[in-house]
Tab-separated table of C-alpha atoms and ligand atoms in Angstrom:
chain	number	residue	atom	x	y	z
A	30	MET	CA	19.373	-16.666	31.522
A	31	THR	CA	18.866	-13.258	29.923
A	32	LYS	CA	15.267	-12.258	29.595
A	33	THR	CA	13.716	-11.345	26.264
A	34	LYS	CA	13.318	-7.589	25.751
A	35	VAL	CA	9.614	-6.859	25.247
A	36	LEU	CA	7.740	-3.603	24.646
A	37	LEU	CA	4.121	-3.146	25.706
A	38	SER	CA	2.956	0.052	24.029
A	39	GLY	CA	-0.282	0.681	25.949
A	40	LYS	CA	-2.013	-0.111	29.222
A	41	ILE	CA	-3.345	-3.613	29.831
A	42	PHE	CA	-5.022	-5.174	32.881
A	43	ASN	CA	-2.733	-4.878	35.931
A	44	ASP	CA	-2.470	-8.588	36.717
A	45	LEU	CA	-1.536	-9.372	33.098
A	46	HIS	CA	1.038	-6.588	33.203
A	47	GLU	CA	2.570	-8.003	36.378
A	48	ASP	CA	2.779	-11.446	34.845
A	49	LEU	CA	4.576	-10.016	31.794
A	50	ALA	CA	6.966	-8.034	33.961
A	51	GLY	CA	7.897	-11.267	35.744
A	52	ARG	CA	8.631	-13.172	32.543
A	53	TYR	CA	10.445	-10.646	30.358
A	54	GLU	CA	12.625	-7.585	30.457
A	55	LEU	CA	9.589	-5.361	30.003
A	56	ARG	CA	9.357	-1.754	28.871
A	57	SER	CA	5.758	-0.662	29.121
A	58	ASN	CA	3.443	2.284	28.853
A	59	GLN	CA	1.069	1.470	31.722
A	60	ALA	CA	0.412	5.223	32.027
A	61	ASP	CA	-1.238	4.916	28.593
A	62	GLU	CA	0.463	8.018	27.192
A	63	VAL	CA	-0.239	8.737	23.540
A	64	LEU	CA	3.060	7.828	21.852
A	65	ASP	CA	4.174	9.817	18.844
A	66	ALA	CA	6.221	8.068	16.156
A	67	ALA	CA	9.531	9.351	17.538
A	68	THR	CA	8.775	8.126	21.072
A	69	LEU	CA	7.564	4.750	19.828
A	70	GLY	CA	10.739	4.539	17.730
A	71	GLN	CA	12.893	5.113	20.822
A	72	MET	CA	10.911	2.664	22.919
A	73	ILE	CA	11.045	-0.145	20.367
A	74	ALA	CA	14.659	0.397	19.232
A	75	ASP	CA	16.308	-2.391	21.298
A	76	ARG	CA	13.255	-4.675	21.656
A	77	GLU	CA	12.960	-8.274	20.429
A	78	ALA	CA	9.168	-8.381	20.685
A	79	ALA	CA	6.376	-5.825	21.027
A	80	VAL	CA	2.730	-5.961	22.033
A	81	VAL	CA	0.999	-3.084	20.258
A	82	THR	CA	-2.478	-1.658	19.700
A	83	PRO	CA	-4.341	-0.166	16.717
A	84	VAL	CA	-3.084	3.328	17.544
A	85	ASP	CA	0.529	2.307	16.941
A	86	ARG	CA	1.586	2.841	13.341
A	87	ILE	CA	4.175	0.177	12.581
A	88	ASP	CA	5.651	1.039	9.206
A	89	ALA	CA	8.913	0.374	7.428
A	90	SER	CA	10.623	3.440	8.887
A	91	LEU	CA	9.746	2.384	12.447
A	92	LEU	CA	10.915	-1.173	11.762
A	93	ALA	CA	14.234	0.182	10.484
A	94	GLN	CA	14.818	1.552	13.989
A	95	ALA	CA	14.291	-1.882	15.608
A	96	PRO	CA	16.917	-4.246	14.175
A	97	ASN	CA	16.360	-6.953	16.823
A	98	LEU	CA	12.586	-7.093	16.531
A	99	ARG	CA	11.278	-10.606	15.741
A	100	LEU	CA	7.647	-10.460	16.861
A	101	LEU	CA	4.730	-8.014	16.890
A	102	CYS	CA	1.499	-8.946	18.693
A	103	ASN	CA	-1.416	-6.633	17.912
A	104	ILE	CA	-4.203	-6.361	20.508
A	105	ALA	CA	-6.861	-6.167	17.777
A	106	VAL	CA	-8.263	-8.276	15.001
A	107	GLY	CA	-7.702	-5.505	12.416
A	108	TYR	CA	-4.047	-4.964	11.571
A	109	ASN	CA	-4.025	-2.144	9.061
A	110	ASN	CA	-1.840	-0.253	11.562
A	111	ILE	CA	0.983	-2.677	10.719
A	112	ASP	CA	2.832	-2.966	7.426
A	113	VAL	CA	2.782	-6.774	7.435
A	114	GLU	CA	4.677	-6.997	4.155
A	115	ALA	CA	7.529	-4.911	5.567
A	116	CYS	CA	7.521	-7.155	8.655
A	117	THR	CA	7.691	-10.264	6.483
A	118	THR	CA	10.634	-8.826	4.568
A	119	ARG	CA	12.413	-8.356	7.895
A	120	ARG	CA	11.291	-11.818	9.095
A	121	ILE	CA	9.199	-10.358	11.910
A	122	MET	CA	6.188	-12.452	12.948
A	123	VAL	CA	2.875	-10.564	13.248
A	124	THR	CA	-0.162	-11.790	15.186
A	125	ASN	CA	-3.676	-10.474	15.844
A	126	THR	CA	-6.676	-11.419	18.038
A	127	PRO	CA	-9.451	-12.887	15.880
A	128	GLY	CA	-12.597	-14.600	17.133
A	129	VAL	CA	-12.830	-13.278	20.686
A	130	LEU	CA	-14.454	-9.946	19.830
A	131	ASP	CA	-17.070	-10.854	17.240
A	132	GLU	CA	-20.157	-10.909	19.465
A	133	THR	CA	-19.182	-7.776	21.398
A	134	THR	CA	-18.502	-5.811	18.227
A	135	ALA	CA	-21.772	-7.045	16.737
A	136	ASP	CA	-23.600	-5.812	19.855
A	137	LEU	CA	-22.225	-2.326	19.300
A	138	GLY	CA	-23.000	-2.412	15.587
A	139	PHE	CA	-26.589	-3.332	16.247
A	140	GLY	CA	-26.764	-0.715	19.004
A	141	LEU	CA	-25.552	2.000	16.629
A	142	LEU	CA	-28.073	0.861	14.040
A	143	LEU	CA	-30.938	1.136	16.543
A	144	ALA	CA	-29.688	4.399	18.015
A	145	ALA	CA	-29.317	6.072	14.624
A	146	ALA	CA	-32.650	4.777	13.293
A	147	ARG	CA	-34.650	5.727	16.388
A	148	ARG	CA	-32.748	8.949	17.159
A	149	VAL	CA	-31.829	7.810	20.656
A	150	VAL	CA	-28.830	10.076	21.209
A	151	GLU	CA	-30.355	13.122	19.563
A	152	SER	CA	-33.524	12.848	21.674
A	153	ASP	CA	-31.472	12.259	24.840
A	154	ARG	CA	-29.683	15.568	24.189
A	155	TRP	CA	-33.050	17.259	23.692
A	156	VAL	CA	-34.497	15.874	26.936
A	157	ARG	CA	-31.407	16.972	28.886
A	158	GLY	CA	-31.713	20.392	27.272
A	159	GLY	CA	-35.079	20.769	29.051
A	160	GLN	CA	-36.992	21.061	25.809
A	161	TRP	CA	-39.574	18.306	26.392
A	162	GLN	CA	-42.966	19.870	27.000
A	163	ALA	CA	-45.498	17.410	25.620
A	164	TRP	CA	-45.950	14.086	23.846
A	165	ARG	CA	-46.614	14.888	20.203
A	166	THR	CA	-48.001	12.483	17.634
A	167	THR	CA	-45.672	13.568	14.870
A	168	ALA	CA	-42.568	14.412	16.876
A	169	TRP	CA	-39.344	12.410	16.996
A	170	LEU	CA	-40.258	10.027	14.219
A	171	GLY	CA	-37.559	7.616	13.182
A	172	HIS	CA	-37.232	4.561	10.991
A	173	ASP	CA	-38.399	1.046	11.831
A	174	VAL	CA	-35.717	-1.547	12.279
A	175	HIS	CA	-38.060	-4.526	12.452
A	176	HIS	CA	-38.927	-6.027	9.070
A	177	ALA	CA	-36.446	-3.677	7.378
A	178	ARG	CA	-33.769	-4.629	4.841
A	179	LEU	CA	-30.201	-4.850	6.077
A	180	GLY	CA	-27.333	-4.859	3.590
A	181	ILE	CA	-24.067	-6.059	5.113
A	182	LEU	CA	-20.801	-5.209	3.383
A	183	GLY	CA	-18.473	-7.873	4.781
A	184	LEU	CA	-20.375	-10.946	5.970
A	185	GLY	CA	-17.423	-12.394	7.894
A	186	ARG	CA	-17.420	-13.439	11.538
A	187	ILE	CA	-18.668	-10.090	12.865
A	188	GLY	CA	-21.125	-9.604	9.994
A	189	GLN	CA	-22.542	-13.066	10.682
A	190	ALA	CA	-22.936	-12.219	14.375
A	191	ILE	CA	-24.930	-9.142	13.283
A	192	ALA	CA	-27.016	-11.287	10.940
A	193	ARG	CA	-27.915	-13.590	13.845
A	194	ARG	CA	-29.099	-10.591	15.861
A	195	THR	CA	-31.491	-9.527	13.113
A	196	ARG	CA	-33.655	-12.631	13.447
A	197	GLY	CA	-35.668	-11.279	16.371
A	198	PHE	CA	-36.275	-8.142	14.320
A	199	ALA	CA	-37.482	-10.142	11.290
A	200	MET	CA	-35.094	-8.220	9.031
A	201	GLU	CA	-34.258	-9.263	5.481
A	202	ILE	CA	-30.537	-9.703	4.852
A	203	ALA	CA	-28.426	-9.161	1.784
A	204	TYR	CA	-24.644	-9.066	1.682
A	205	HIS	CA	-21.719	-8.333	-0.531
A	206	ASN	CA	-18.264	-9.877	-0.072
A	207	ARG	CA	-15.272	-9.978	-2.398
A	208	ASN	CA	-15.773	-13.742	-2.497
A	209	ARG	CA	-19.284	-15.111	-2.392
A	210	LEU	CA	-19.969	-17.476	0.546
A	211	ALA	CA	-20.901	-21.135	0.130
A	212	PRO	CA	-24.630	-21.774	-0.451
A	213	ASP	CA	-25.058	-23.485	2.944
A	214	VAL	CA	-23.587	-20.440	4.750
A	215	GLU	CA	-25.867	-18.096	2.797
A	216	ALA	CA	-28.804	-20.330	3.675
A	217	ALA	CA	-27.856	-20.420	7.360
A	218	PHE	CA	-28.131	-16.637	7.511
A	219	ALA	CA	-30.956	-16.365	4.965
A	220	ALA	CA	-28.613	-13.895	3.271
A	221	ARG	CA	-28.957	-13.006	-0.402
A	222	TYR	CA	-25.798	-12.162	-2.324
A	223	MET	CA	-25.955	-8.878	-4.250
A	224	ASP	CA	-23.411	-6.796	-6.024
A	225	LYS	CA	-22.547	-3.648	-4.149
A	226	GLY	CA	-24.614	-1.262	-6.293
A	227	GLU	CA	-27.707	-3.444	-6.099
A	228	LEU	CA	-27.329	-3.815	-2.328
A	229	LEU	CA	-27.024	-0.057	-1.817
A	230	GLU	CA	-30.227	0.590	-3.754
A	231	TRP	CA	-32.084	-2.217	-1.978
A	232	ALA	CA	-31.117	-1.704	1.672
A	233	ASP	CA	-32.779	0.368	4.392
A	234	PHE	CA	-29.661	-0.133	6.521
A	235	VAL	CA	-26.133	-0.517	5.197
A	236	LEU	CA	-23.641	-1.904	7.678
A	237	LEU	CA	-19.899	-2.026	7.056
A	238	CYS	CA	-17.768	-4.622	8.780
A	239	LEU	CA	-14.892	-4.992	6.367
A	240	PRO	CA	-11.190	-4.820	7.101
A	241	TYR	CA	-9.442	-1.723	5.768
A	242	SER	CA	-6.934	-2.066	2.933
A	243	PRO	CA	-6.172	-0.044	-0.194
A	244	ALA	CA	-8.780	-2.261	-1.932
A	245	THR	CA	-11.538	-1.255	0.512
A	246	HIS	CA	-10.562	2.443	0.767
A	247	HIS	CA	-13.712	4.579	0.384
A	248	THR	CA	-16.014	1.612	-0.164
A	249	ILE	CA	-18.668	4.244	0.525
A	250	GLY	CA	-18.030	7.540	-1.246
A	251	ILE	CA	-20.066	10.154	-3.105
A	252	ALA	CA	-21.288	7.766	-5.820
A	253	GLU	CA	-22.318	5.055	-3.337
A	254	LEU	CA	-24.129	7.533	-1.067
A	255	GLN	CA	-26.062	8.703	-4.097
A	256	CYS	CA	-27.247	5.126	-4.764
A	257	MET	CA	-28.654	4.752	-1.242
A	258	LYS	CA	-32.278	5.425	-0.330
A	259	PRO	CA	-33.059	8.837	1.191
A	260	ASP	CA	-34.344	7.003	4.288
A	261	ALA	CA	-31.288	4.772	4.574
A	262	VAL	CA	-29.071	4.539	7.638
A	263	LEU	CA	-25.336	3.779	7.358
A	264	VAL	CA	-23.374	2.035	10.124
A	265	ASN	CA	-19.585	1.629	10.155
A	266	ILE	CA	-17.986	-0.668	12.733
A	267	GLY	CA	-15.149	-1.767	10.413
A	268	ARG	CA	-12.407	0.831	10.087
A	269	GLY	CA	-11.943	4.465	9.318
A	270	GLY	CA	-11.215	4.939	5.635
A	271	LEU	CA	-13.933	2.552	4.467
A	272	VAL	CA	-16.140	5.635	4.255
A	273	ASP	CA	-15.253	8.962	2.675
A	274	ASP	CA	-16.083	11.017	5.764
A	275	ALA	CA	-16.292	14.360	3.935
A	276	ALA	CA	-18.778	12.875	1.446
A	277	LEU	CA	-20.798	11.341	4.266
A	278	ILE	CA	-20.981	14.625	6.174
A	279	GLU	CA	-22.279	16.302	3.038
A	280	ALA	CA	-24.873	13.547	2.433
A	281	LEU	CA	-26.084	13.698	6.057
A	282	ARG	CA	-26.250	17.487	5.972
A	283	ALA	CA	-28.255	17.476	2.733
A	284	ARG	CA	-30.408	14.558	4.043
A	285	ARG	CA	-29.483	12.479	1.015
A	286	ILE	CA	-29.466	9.648	3.542
A	287	ALA	CA	-31.328	9.700	6.864
A	288	ALA	CA	-28.667	8.978	9.453
A	289	ALA	CA	-25.439	7.226	10.358
A	290	GLY	CA	-23.951	5.399	13.321
A	291	LEU	CA	-20.156	5.448	13.309
A	292	ASP	CA	-17.573	3.863	15.579
A	293	VAL	CA	-14.559	4.431	13.315
A	294	PHE	CA	-13.317	7.419	11.345
A	295	GLU	CA	-10.713	8.623	8.925
A	296	ASN	CA	-7.755	10.034	10.816
A	297	GLU	CA	-9.284	9.199	14.221
A	298	PRO	CA	-9.268	10.592	16.846
A	299	GLN	CA	-9.097	13.834	14.817
A	300	LEU	CA	-12.584	13.693	13.345
A	301	GLN	CA	-13.795	16.037	10.638
A	302	HIS	CA	-15.577	18.793	12.516
A	303	GLY	CA	-18.571	18.662	10.200
A	304	PHE	CA	-19.803	15.624	12.154
A	305	PHE	CA	-20.230	17.707	15.301
A	306	ASP	CA	-22.801	20.007	13.677
A	307	LEU	CA	-25.084	17.150	12.657
A	308	ASP	CA	-27.949	15.706	14.712
A	309	ASN	CA	-28.434	12.709	12.446
A	310	VAL	CA	-25.200	10.941	13.284
A	311	VAL	CA	-24.265	8.893	16.346
A	312	LEU	CA	-20.523	8.954	17.098
A	313	THR	CA	-18.672	6.501	19.332
A	314	PRO	CA	-14.880	6.466	19.927
A	315	HIS	CA	-13.820	3.127	18.355
A	316	ILE	CA	-15.321	1.046	21.174
A	317	GLY	CA	-16.642	-1.915	19.164
A	318	SER	CA	-14.774	-4.492	21.239
A	319	ALA	CA	-14.755	-2.504	24.483
A	320	SER	CA	-16.507	-4.727	26.997
A	321	PHE	CA	-14.706	-5.795	30.171
A	322	ALA	CA	-14.699	-9.453	29.182
A	323	THR	CA	-13.739	-8.966	25.553
A	324	ARG	CA	-10.900	-6.507	26.029
A	325	ARG	CA	-9.504	-8.908	28.615
A	326	ALA	CA	-9.872	-11.825	26.197
A	327	MET	CA	-8.082	-9.797	23.504
A	328	CYS	CA	-5.182	-9.019	25.857
A	329	GLU	CA	-4.962	-12.664	26.890
A	330	LEU	CA	-4.936	-13.833	23.286
A	331	ALA	CA	-2.261	-11.304	22.312
A	332	LEU	CA	-0.146	-12.553	25.221
A	333	GLN	CA	-0.747	-16.199	24.289
A	334	ASN	CA	0.666	-15.342	20.879
A	335	LEU	CA	3.634	-13.629	22.519
A	336	HIS	CA	4.421	-16.486	24.911
A	337	ALA	CA	4.042	-19.136	22.214
A	338	ALA	CA	6.326	-17.380	19.752
A	339	LEU	CA	8.950	-16.571	22.375
A	340	ALA	CA	8.917	-20.216	23.461
A	341	GLY	CA	9.728	-21.218	19.899
A	342	ALA	CA	6.242	-22.440	18.938
A	343	VAL	CA	4.074	-21.190	16.094
A	344	PRO	CA	1.790	-18.539	17.630
A	345	PRO	CA	-1.907	-19.407	17.196
A	346	ASN	CA	-2.773	-16.266	15.232
A	347	LEU	CA	0.257	-15.832	13.012
A	348	LEU	CA	-0.583	-13.586	10.042
A	349	ASN	CA	2.599	-14.090	8.025
A	350	PRO	CA	3.628	-17.765	8.260
A	351	GLN	CA	6.053	-17.123	5.372
A	352	VAL	CA	8.546	-15.861	7.981
A	353	LEU	CA	8.836	-19.420	9.287
A	354	ALA	CA	10.142	-20.737	5.987
A	355	ALA	CA	13.867	-21.374	5.911
A	356	ALA	CA	15.879	-18.290	5.009
A	357	PRO	CA	16.736	-18.255	1.285
B	14	GLV	C1	-10.450	-3.209	16.872
B	14	GLV	O1	-10.769	-2.292	16.197
B	14	GLV	C2	-9.960	-4.437	16.317
B	14	GLV	O2	-9.624	-4.482	15.114
B	14	GLV	O3	-9.866	-5.416	17.066
């Protein structure tokens, strides 16, 4: 029996890679080279299925180069790297990896919040620079996290995991979602619903865990930064593009807000250089889900989707079930 032609665009755990290589006619990038669009186009051209990651831009022009492609499995919950509509038009199934990364991503979000508020990274740099000479009563002051107000933009699975973490810190929670949650869910998290403007004025910490789409582009821009308190801290663990990075750099430089903790950026990994000159921002390289256990769970879930679909079943995390409808 001929084996299905599968592309794996980035490195995964070796044992999972071996298993894939045994099942399919596999073309893979275990060396984890950065693939430009032309190389990805060549690698995907004759493939029937592909396992891809958030760095792979799968747009209509790439799909046009892969006439046999029937399945794309993203190793990520976010899928703004994939033009799902274009896939649906070509009857290509798309899957993602929801659920397995919520707690890990929430850990990082809360870590960034603490680090930015209490100046952990900035003071670490200072200690390493040999500048610490004495304990000073008024040196290195930051902002309290305990009993503070946290405004969450996007109280979905990850936002709710953050909200659970705030209990030990006795924080007050408000949130804004496109669709308000049911009263029992709000009550479970003691979360007040606010419109975005009200939340920005109210919060000491504003945390973004929204998906990116044209509708959420620049959720935080110049006008929103101006609404925030001068002592406020902004955290983004959602996606680059939710924040207008140039506007944020300007607000941090002018101390219109106190600090930021950022895991995701516009045009990452090419960050705006203005970030590098600022002490009041903590920068991490899109590592929200990067724990040993969680990245493994994400790979396993992506492969479950692959195996299910290639065996003719409905993959558990199918994003565009319309492709299963009978052809018109
Ligand atoms: C990572 O950013 C993801 O969306 O899973």
